[in-house]
XYZ file of C-alpha atoms in Angstrom:
204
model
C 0.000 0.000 0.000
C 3.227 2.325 0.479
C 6.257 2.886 -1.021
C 9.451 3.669 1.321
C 12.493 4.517 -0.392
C 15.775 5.575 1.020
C 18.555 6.872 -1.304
C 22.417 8.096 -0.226
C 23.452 11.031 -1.894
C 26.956 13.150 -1.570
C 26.359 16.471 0.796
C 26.651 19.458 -0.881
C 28.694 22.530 0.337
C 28.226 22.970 4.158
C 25.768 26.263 3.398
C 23.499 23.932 1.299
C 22.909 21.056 3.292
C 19.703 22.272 4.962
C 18.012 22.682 1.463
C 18.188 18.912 0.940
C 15.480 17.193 2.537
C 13.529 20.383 0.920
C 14.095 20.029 -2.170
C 13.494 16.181 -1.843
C 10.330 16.853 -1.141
C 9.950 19.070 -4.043
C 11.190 16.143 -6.316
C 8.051 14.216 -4.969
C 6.020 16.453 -5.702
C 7.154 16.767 -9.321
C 7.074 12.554 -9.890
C 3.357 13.377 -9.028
C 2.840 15.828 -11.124
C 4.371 13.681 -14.218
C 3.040 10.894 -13.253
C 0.333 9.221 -16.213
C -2.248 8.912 -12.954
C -0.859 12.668 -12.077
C -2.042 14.265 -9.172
C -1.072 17.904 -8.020
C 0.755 17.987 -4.478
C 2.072 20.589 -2.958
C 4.571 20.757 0.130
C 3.808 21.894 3.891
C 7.114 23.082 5.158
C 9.656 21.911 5.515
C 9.401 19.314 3.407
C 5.792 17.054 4.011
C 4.184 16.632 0.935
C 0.321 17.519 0.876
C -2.801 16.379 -1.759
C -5.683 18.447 -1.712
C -9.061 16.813 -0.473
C -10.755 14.409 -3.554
C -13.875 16.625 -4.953
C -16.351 13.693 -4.030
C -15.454 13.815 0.195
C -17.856 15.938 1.692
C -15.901 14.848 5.201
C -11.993 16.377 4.417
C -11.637 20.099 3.754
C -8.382 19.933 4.128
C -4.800 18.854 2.105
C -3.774 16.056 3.450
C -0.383 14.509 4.230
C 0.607 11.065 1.698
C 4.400 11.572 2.032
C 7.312 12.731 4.347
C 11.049 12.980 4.688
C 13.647 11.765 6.723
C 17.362 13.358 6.479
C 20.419 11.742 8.149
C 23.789 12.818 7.364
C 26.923 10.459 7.849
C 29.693 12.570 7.276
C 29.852 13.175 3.663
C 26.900 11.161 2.847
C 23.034 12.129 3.485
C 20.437 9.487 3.601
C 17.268 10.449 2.742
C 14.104 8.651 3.613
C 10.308 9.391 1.403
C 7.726 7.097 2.505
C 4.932 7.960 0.004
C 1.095 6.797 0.760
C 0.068 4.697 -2.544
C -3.691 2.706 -2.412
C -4.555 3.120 1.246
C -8.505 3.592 1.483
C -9.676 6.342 4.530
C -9.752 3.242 7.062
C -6.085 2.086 6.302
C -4.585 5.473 7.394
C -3.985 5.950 11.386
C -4.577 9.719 11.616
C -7.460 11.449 9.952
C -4.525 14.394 8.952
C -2.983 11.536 6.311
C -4.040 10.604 2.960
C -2.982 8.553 -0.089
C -2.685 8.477 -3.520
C -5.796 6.493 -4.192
C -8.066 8.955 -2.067
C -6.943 11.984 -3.985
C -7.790 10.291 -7.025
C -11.531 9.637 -5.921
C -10.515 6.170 -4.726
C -9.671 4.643 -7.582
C -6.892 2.117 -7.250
C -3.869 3.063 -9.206
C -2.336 0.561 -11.633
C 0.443 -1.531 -10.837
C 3.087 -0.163 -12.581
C 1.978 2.916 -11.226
C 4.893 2.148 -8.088
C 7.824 1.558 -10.448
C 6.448 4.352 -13.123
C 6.454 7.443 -9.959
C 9.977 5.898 -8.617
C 11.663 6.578 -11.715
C 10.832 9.718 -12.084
C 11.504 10.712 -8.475
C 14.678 9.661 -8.998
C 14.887 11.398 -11.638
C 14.003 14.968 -10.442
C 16.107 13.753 -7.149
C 19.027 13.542 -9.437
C 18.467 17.149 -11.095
C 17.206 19.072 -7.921
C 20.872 17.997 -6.236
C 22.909 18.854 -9.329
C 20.924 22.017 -9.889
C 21.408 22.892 -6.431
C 24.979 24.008 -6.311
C 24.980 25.528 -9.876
C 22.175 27.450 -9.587
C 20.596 27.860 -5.830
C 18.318 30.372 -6.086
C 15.990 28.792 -9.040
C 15.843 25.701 -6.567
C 14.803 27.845 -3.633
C 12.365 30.142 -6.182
C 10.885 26.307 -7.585
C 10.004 24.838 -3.854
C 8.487 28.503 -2.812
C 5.943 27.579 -5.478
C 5.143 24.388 -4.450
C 5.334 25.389 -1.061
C 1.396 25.728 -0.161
C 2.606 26.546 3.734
C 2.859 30.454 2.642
C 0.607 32.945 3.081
C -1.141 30.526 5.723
C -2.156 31.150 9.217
C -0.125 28.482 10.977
C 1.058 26.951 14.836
C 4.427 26.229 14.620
C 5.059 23.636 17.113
C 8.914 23.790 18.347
C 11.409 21.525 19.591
C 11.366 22.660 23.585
C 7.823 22.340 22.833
C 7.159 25.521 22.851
C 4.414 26.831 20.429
C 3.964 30.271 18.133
C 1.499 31.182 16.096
C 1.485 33.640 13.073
C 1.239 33.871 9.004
C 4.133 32.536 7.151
C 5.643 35.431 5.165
C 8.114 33.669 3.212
C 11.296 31.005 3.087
C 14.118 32.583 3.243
C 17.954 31.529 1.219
C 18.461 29.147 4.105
C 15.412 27.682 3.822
C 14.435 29.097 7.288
C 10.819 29.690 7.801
C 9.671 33.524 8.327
C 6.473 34.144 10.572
C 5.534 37.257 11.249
C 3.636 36.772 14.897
C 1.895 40.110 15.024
C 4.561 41.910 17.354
C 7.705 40.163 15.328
C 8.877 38.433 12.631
C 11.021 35.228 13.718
C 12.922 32.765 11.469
C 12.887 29.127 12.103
C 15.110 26.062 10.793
C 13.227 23.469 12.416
C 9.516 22.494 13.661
C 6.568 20.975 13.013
C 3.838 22.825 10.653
C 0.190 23.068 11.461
C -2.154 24.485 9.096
C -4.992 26.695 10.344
C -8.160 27.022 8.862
C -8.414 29.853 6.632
C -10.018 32.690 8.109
C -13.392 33.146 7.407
C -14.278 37.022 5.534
C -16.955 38.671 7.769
C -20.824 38.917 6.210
């Protein structure tokens, strides 16, 4: 029902490094997008990759979550980890903030090949992201800004001391550092964990 993939890949330059499990997530999203059963995904930061709610579920409202990334690094060497949702059904999935392939295609199962078709071309746009990193930076950070459907949106940023904020994200910046601006101050932030809010509803 899931694909898990891990892949070791050389570290780029020291100031780069961050921008890795980012941009991985980015290359999921493209395989998606180029996929023959394509589906468009975008990413929650910093690098969870979302598909919108199927059209026929009158129940989600709400992207849900069919892939993440792990990053390790072993010296020279990262290993990264995707673990991509395939033909789970709503009852398969353990949190009702998940969702698969299958479900944002309006349940229909995908086709065999579909597993080996979408690896290929992850590995693929793995390949490019990482060369294309280095050469040319900014056009990678410009390319996961777009997918990236955390901006703009009224979030909780949950925090490693487990601390919480809350505010709109107002951009990524070249260090792939999250901006929120929290009403009083703008804060940057290299690590946490995402939560969506609803948006706000426009007063009648």
């Amino acid at each position: 029902m899931s694909l898990a993939v891990s892949v070791a890949v050389v570290a780029p330059q020291v100031s780069l490094v961050g921008w890795v499990p980012l941009l991985t997530g980015l290359a999921v999203v493209r395989a998606l997008g180029d996929h023959s059963c394509a589906v468009k995904a975008g990413l929650k930061w910093p690098n969870d990759v979302l598909l919108p709610p199927p059209s026929n579920d009158d129940v989600r409202s709400e992207p849900g979550k069919v892939c993440g990334v792990l990053a390790h690094a072993r010296g020279e060497v990262i290993v990264i980890g995707a673990g991509l949702n395939i033909d789970q059904t709503g009852t398969d999935l353990p949190v009702d903030t998940a969702t698969s392939w299958r479900l944002a295609r309006g349940g229909q199962r995908l086709p065999p090949s579909a597993r080996q078709e979408w690896l290929g071309l992850y590995l693929g746009h793995l390949d490019s992201l990482l060369q294309e990193l280095p050469q040319d930076p900014q056009s990678v950070f410009d390319a996961y800004r777009s997918a990236c459907w955390s901006l703009g949106r009224d979030i909780v940023l949950e925090l490693a001391d487990d601390s919480r904020i809350q505010g709109v994200v107002e951009g990524i910046n070249d260090s792939g550092a999250l901006l929120v601006d929290e009403g009083r101050r703008r804060t940057a932030h290299h690590a946490g964990d995402v939560v969506h809010l609803r948006p706000r509803q426009e007063p009648r």
